PDB file of C-alpha atoms in Angstrom:
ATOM      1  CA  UNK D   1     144.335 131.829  49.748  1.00  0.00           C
ATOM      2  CA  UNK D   2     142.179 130.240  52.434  1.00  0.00           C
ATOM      3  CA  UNK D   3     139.793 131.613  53.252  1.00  0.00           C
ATOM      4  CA  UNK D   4     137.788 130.357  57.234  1.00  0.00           C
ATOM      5  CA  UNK D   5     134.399 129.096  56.900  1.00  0.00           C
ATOM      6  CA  UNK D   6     131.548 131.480  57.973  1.00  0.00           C
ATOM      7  CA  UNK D   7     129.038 130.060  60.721  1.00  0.00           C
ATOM      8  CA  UNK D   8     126.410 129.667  58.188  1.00  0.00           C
ATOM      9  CA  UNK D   9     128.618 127.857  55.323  1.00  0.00           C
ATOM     10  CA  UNK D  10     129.232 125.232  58.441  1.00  0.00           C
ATOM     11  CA  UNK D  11     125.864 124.977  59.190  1.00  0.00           C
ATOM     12  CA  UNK D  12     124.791 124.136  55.521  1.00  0.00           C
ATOM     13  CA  UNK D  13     127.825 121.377  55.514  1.00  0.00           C
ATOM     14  CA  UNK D  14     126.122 119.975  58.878  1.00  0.00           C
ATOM     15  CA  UNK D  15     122.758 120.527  57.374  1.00  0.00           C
ATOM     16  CA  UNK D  16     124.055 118.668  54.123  1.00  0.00           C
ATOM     17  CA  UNK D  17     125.958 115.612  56.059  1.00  0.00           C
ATOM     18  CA  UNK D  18     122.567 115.300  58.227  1.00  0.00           C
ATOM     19  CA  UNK D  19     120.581 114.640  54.944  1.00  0.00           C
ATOM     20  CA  UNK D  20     122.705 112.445  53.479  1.00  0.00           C
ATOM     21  CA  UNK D  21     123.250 110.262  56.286  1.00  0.00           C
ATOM     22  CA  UNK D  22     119.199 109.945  56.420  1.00  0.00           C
ATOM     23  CA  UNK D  23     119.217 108.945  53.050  1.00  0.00           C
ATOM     24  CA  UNK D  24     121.846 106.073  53.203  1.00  0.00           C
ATOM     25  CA  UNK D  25     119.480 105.141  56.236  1.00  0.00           C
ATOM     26  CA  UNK D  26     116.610 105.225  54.701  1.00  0.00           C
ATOM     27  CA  UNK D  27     117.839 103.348  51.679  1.00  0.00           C
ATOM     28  CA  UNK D  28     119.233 100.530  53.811  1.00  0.00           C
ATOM     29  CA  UNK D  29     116.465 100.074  55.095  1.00  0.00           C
ATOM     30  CA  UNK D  30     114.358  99.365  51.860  1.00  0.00           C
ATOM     31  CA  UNK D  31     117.078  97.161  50.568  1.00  0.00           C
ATOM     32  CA  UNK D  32     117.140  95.106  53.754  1.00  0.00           C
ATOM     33  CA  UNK D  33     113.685  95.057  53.692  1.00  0.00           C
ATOM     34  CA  UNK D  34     113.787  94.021  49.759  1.00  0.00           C
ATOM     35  CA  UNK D  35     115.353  90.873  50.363  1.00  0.00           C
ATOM     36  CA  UNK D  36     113.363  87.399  50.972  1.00  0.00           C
ATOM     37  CA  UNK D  37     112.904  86.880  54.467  1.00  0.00           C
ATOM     38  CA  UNK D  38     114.553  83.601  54.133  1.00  0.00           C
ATOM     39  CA  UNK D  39     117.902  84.213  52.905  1.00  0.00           C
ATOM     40  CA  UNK D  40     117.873  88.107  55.027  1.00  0.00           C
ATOM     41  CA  UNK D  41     119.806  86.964  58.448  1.00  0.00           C
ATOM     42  CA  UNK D  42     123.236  88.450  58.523  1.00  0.00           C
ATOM     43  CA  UNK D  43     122.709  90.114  55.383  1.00  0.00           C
ATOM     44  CA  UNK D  44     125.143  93.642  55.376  1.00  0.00           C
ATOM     45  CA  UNK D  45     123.534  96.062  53.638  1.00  0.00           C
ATOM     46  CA  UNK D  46     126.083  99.234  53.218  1.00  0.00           C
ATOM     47  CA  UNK D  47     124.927 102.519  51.413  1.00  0.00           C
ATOM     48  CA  UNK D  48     127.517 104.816  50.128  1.00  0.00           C
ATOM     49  CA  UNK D  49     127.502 107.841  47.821  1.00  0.00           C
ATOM     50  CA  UNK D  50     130.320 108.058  44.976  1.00  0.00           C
ATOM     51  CA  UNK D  51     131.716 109.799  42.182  1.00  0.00           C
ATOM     52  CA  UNK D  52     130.637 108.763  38.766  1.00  0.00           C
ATOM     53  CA  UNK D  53     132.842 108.408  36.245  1.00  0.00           C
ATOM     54  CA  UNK D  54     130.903 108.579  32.874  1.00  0.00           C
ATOM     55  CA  UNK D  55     130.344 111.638  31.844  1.00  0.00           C
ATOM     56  CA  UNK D  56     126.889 111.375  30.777  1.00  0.00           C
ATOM     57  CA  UNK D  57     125.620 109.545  33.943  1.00  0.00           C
ATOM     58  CA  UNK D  58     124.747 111.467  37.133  1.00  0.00           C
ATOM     59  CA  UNK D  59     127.466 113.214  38.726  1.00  0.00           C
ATOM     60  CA  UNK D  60     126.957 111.801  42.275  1.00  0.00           C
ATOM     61  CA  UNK D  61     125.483 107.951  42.397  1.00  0.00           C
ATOM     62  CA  UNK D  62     124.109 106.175  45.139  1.00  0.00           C
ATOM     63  CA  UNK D  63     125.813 102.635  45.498  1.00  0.00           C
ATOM     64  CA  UNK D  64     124.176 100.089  47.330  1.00  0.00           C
ATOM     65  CA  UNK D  65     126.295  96.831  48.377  1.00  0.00           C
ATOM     66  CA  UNK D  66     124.841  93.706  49.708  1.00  0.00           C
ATOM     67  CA  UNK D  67     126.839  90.944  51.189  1.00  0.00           C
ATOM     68  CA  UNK D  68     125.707  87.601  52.763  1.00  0.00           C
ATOM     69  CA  UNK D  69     127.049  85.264  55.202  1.00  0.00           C
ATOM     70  CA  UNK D  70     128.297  82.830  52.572  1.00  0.00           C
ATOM     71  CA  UNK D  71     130.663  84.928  51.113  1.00  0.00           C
ATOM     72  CA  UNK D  72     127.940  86.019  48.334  1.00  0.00           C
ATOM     73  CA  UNK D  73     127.117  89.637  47.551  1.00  0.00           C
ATOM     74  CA  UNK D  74     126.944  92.323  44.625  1.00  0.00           C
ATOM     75  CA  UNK D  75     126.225  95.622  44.044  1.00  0.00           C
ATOM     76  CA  UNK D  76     124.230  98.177  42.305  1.00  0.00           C
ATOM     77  CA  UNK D  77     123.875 101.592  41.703  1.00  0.00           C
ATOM     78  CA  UNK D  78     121.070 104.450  41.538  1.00  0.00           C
ATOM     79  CA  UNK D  79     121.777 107.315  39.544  1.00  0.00           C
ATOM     80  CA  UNK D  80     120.611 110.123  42.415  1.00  0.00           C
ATOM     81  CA  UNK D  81     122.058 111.330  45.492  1.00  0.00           C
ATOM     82  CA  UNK D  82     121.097 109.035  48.970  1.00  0.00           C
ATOM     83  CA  UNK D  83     118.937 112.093  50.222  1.00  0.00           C
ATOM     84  CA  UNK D  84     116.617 111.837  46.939  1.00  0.00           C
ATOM     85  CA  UNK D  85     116.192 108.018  46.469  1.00  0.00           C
ATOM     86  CA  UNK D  86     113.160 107.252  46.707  1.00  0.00           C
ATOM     87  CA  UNK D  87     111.668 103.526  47.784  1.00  0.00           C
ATOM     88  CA  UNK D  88     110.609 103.131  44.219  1.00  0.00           C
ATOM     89  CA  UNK D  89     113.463 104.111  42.744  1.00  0.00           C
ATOM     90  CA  UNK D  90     115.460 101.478  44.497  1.00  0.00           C
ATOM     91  CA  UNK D  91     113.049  99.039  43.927  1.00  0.00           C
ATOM     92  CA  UNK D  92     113.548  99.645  40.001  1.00  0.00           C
ATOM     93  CA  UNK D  93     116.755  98.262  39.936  1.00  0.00           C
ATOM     94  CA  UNK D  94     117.116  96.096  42.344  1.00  0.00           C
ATOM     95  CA  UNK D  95     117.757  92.583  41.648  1.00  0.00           C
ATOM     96  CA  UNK D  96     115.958  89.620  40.855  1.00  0.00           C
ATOM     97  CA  UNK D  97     114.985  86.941  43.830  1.00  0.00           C
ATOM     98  CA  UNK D  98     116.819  84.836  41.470  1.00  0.00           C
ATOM     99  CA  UNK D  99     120.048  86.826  41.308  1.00  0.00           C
ATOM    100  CA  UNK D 100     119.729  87.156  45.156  1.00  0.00           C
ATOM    101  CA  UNK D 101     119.209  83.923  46.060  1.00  0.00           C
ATOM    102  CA  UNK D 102     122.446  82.682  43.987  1.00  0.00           C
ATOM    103  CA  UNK D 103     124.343  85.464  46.301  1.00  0.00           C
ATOM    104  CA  UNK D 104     123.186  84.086  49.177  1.00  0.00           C
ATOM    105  CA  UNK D 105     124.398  81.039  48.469  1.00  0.00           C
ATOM    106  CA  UNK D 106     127.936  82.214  47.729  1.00  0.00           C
ATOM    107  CA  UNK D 107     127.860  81.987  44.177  1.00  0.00           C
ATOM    108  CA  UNK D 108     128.466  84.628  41.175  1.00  0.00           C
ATOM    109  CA  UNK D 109     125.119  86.004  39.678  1.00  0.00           C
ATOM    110  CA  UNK D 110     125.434  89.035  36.864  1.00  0.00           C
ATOM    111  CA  UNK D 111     123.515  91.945  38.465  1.00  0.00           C
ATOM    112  CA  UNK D 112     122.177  93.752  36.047  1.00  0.00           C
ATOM    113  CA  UNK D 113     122.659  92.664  32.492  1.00  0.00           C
ATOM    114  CA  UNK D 114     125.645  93.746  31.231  1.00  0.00           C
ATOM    115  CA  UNK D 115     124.451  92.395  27.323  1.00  0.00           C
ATOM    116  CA  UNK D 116     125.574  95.957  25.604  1.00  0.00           C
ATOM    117  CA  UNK D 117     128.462  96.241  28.191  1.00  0.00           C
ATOM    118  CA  UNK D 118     132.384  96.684  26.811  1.00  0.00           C
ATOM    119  CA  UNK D 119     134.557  96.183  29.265  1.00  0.00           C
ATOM    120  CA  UNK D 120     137.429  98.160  27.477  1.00  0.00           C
ATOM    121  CA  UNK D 121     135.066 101.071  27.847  1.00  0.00           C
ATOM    122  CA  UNK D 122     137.047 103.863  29.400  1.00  0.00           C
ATOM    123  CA  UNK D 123     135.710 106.744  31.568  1.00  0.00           C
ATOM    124  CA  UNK D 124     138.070 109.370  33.504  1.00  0.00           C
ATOM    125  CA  UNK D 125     138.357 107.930  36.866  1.00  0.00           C
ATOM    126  CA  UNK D 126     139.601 110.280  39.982  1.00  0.00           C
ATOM    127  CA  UNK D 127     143.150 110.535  41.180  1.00  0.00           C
ATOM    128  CA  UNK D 128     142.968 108.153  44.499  1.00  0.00           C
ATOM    129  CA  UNK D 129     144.837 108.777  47.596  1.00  0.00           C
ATOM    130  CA  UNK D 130     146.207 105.424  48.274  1.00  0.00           C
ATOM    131  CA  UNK D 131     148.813 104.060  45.986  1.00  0.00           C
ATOM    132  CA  UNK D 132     149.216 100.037  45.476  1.00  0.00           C
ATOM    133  CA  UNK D 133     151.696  98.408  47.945  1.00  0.00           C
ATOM    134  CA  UNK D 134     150.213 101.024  50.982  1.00  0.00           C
ATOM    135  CA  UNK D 135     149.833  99.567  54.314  1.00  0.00           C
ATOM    136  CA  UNK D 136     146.098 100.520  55.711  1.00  0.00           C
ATOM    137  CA  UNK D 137     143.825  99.739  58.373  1.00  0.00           C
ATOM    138  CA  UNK D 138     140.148  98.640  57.440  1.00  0.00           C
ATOM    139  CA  UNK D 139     136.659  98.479  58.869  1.00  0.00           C
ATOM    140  CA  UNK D 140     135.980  94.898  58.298  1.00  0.00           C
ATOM    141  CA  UNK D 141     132.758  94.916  61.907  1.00  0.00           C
ATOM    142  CA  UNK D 142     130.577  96.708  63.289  1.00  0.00           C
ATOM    143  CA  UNK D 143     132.833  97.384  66.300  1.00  0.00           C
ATOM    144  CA  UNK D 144     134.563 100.724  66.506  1.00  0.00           C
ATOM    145  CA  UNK D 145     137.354  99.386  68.594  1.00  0.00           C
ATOM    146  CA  UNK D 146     137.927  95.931  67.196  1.00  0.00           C
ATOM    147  CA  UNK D 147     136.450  95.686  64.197  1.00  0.00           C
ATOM    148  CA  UNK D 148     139.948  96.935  62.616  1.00  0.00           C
ATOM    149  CA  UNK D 149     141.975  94.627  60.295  1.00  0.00           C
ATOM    150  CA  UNK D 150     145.824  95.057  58.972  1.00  0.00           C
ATOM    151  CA  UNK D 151     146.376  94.763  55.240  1.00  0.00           C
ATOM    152  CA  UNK D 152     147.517  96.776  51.883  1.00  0.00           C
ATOM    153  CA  UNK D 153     146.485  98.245  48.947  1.00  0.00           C
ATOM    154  CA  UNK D 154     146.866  95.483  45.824  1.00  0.00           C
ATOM    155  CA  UNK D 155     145.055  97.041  43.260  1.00  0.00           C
ATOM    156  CA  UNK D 156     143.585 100.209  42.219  1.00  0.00           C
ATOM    157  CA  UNK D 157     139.702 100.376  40.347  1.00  0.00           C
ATOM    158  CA  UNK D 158     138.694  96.931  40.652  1.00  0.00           C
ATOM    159  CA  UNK D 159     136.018  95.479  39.119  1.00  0.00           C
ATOM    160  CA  UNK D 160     133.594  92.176  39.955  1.00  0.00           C
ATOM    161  CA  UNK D 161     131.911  90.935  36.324  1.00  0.00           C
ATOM    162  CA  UNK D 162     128.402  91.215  37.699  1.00  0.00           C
ATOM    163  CA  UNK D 163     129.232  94.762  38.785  1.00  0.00           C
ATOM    164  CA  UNK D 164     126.809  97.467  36.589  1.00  0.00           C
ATOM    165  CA  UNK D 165     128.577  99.113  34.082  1.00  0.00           C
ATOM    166  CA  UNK D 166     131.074 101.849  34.873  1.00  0.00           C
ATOM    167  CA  UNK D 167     130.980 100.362  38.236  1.00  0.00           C
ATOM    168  CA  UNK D 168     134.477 100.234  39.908  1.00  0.00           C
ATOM    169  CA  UNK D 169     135.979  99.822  43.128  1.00  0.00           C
ATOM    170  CA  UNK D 170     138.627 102.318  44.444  1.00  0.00           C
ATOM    171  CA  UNK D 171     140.887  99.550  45.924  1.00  0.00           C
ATOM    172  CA  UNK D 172     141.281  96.297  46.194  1.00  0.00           C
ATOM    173  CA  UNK D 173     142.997  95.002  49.718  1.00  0.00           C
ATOM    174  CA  UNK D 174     144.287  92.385  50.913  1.00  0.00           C
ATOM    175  CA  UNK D 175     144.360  91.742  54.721  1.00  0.00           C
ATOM    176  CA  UNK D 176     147.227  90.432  56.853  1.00  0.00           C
ATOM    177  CA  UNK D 177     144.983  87.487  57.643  1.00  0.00           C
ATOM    178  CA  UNK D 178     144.399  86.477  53.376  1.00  0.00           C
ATOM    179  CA  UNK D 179     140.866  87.894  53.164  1.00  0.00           C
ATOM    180  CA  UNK D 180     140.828  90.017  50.091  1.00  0.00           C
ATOM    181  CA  UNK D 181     137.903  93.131  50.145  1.00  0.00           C
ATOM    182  CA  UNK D 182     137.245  95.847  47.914  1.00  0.00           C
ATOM    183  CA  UNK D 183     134.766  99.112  48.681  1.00  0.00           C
ATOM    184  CA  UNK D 184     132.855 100.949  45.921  1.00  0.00           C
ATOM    185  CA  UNK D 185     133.389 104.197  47.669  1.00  0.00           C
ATOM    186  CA  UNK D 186     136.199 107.020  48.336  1.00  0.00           C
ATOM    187  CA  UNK D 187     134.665 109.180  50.596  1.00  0.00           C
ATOM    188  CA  UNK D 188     136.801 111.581  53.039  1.00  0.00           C
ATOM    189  CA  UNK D 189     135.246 112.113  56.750  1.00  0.00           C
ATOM    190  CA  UNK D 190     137.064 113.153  59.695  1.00  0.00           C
ATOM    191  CA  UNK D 191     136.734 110.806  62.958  1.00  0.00           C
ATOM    192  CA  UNK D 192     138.634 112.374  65.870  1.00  0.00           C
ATOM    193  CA  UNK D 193     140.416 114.836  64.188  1.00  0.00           C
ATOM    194  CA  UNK D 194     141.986 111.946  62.054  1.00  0.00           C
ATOM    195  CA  UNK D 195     141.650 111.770  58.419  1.00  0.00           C
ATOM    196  CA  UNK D 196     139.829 108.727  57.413  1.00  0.00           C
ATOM    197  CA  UNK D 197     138.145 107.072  54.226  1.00  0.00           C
ATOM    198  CA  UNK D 198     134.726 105.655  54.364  1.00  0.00           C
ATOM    199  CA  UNK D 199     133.769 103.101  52.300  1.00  0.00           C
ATOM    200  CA  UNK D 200     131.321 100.016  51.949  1.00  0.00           C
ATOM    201  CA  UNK D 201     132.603  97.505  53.543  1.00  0.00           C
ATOM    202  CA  UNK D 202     134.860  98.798  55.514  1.00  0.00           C
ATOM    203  CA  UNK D 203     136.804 102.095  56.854  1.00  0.00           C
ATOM    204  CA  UNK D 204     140.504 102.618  55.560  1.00  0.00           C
ATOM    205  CA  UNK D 205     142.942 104.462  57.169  1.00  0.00           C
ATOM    206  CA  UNK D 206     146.781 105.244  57.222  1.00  0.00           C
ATOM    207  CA  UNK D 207     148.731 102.786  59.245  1.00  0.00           C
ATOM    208  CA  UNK D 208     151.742 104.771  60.914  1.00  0.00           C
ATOM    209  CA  UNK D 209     153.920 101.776  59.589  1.00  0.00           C
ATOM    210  CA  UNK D 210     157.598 101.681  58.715  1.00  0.00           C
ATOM    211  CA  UNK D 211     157.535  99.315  55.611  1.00  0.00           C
TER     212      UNK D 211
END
């Protein structure tokens, strides 16, 4: 049965989304701030919360993406929710300048160590609400209005190797223009009164598409 939500039930949502959107704030700025000075311009730092998948990790993680100009980037996760990160905490698993450095020049670094890692390992991953083969619109710049891009949906929980453990993206897409992007994130928002999905990277939404 539904049931309407009381005045103070929305205030604690609003009260909730406030602190959370401090927190990926907060957190993007001490990761921007974390990287040399020399290889920071045009670095896109993107903070997103998401569901974890193994059991005995932290039910809600905060993932942190960084992607540089060349092409270069990686991720990595903290095992707390955005609005209780802490600058040290970040800074704990953050990687090396070495593994930075190798981003920013486009190439693959391991971020972290993934020595004890199986990657047959399975975990119980979320039922997702795009299906391969889906035509979406994504995010891809900072503009509202035209930083959209055409694609579809190629491949559900991808993984990069230098991705932490457990560490998977919800899609994989592939844009009308060959670009291929993932986003570590699933995250349902309303913009508009439209449905949308919010992700690292980019925004996804349905494309009103006969295909």
């Amino acid at each position: 049965m539904f049931l309407p939500q009381t005045d103070a039930t929305a205030a604690e949502m609003q009260e909730a989304e406030k602190a959370r959107r401090e927190g990926y704030s907060r957190v993007e700025q001490w990761a921007t701030e974390a990287i040399p000075s020399e290889i920071r311009q045009g670095v896109t730092v993107t903070v997103q919360e998401v569901q974890c998948g193994d059991p005995e990790c932290a039910p809600i993680d905060t993932a942190v993406a960084i992607m540089f100009p060349s092409g270069g980037r990686g991720m990595l996760g903290i095992p707390l929710e955005s609005k209780d990160v802490t600058k040290e905490a970040l800074l704990e698993v953050f990687p090396t300048e070495d593994v930075l450095n190798a981003w920013a020049r486009g190439e693959e670094a391991e971020w972290p160590p993934m020595d004890d890692y199986d990657d047959d390992q399975e975990f119980e991953r979320p039922r997702l609400r795009f299906e391969v083969g889906q035509r979406v619109s994504c995010r891809v710049g900072p503009d509202p209005v035209t930083g959209w891009a055409p694609g579809k949906v190629i491949m559900l929980w991808y993984r990069e190797p230098n991705w932490p453990a457990n560490s998977w993206a919800p899609y994989k897409i592939e844009l009308d223009d060959g670009r291929n992007i993932f986003a570590p994130g699933d995250v349902e928002t309303r913009d508009a009164g439209k449905d949308i999905i919010l992700m690292d990277f980019l925004i996804i939404s349905r494309l009103q598409l006969n295909t």
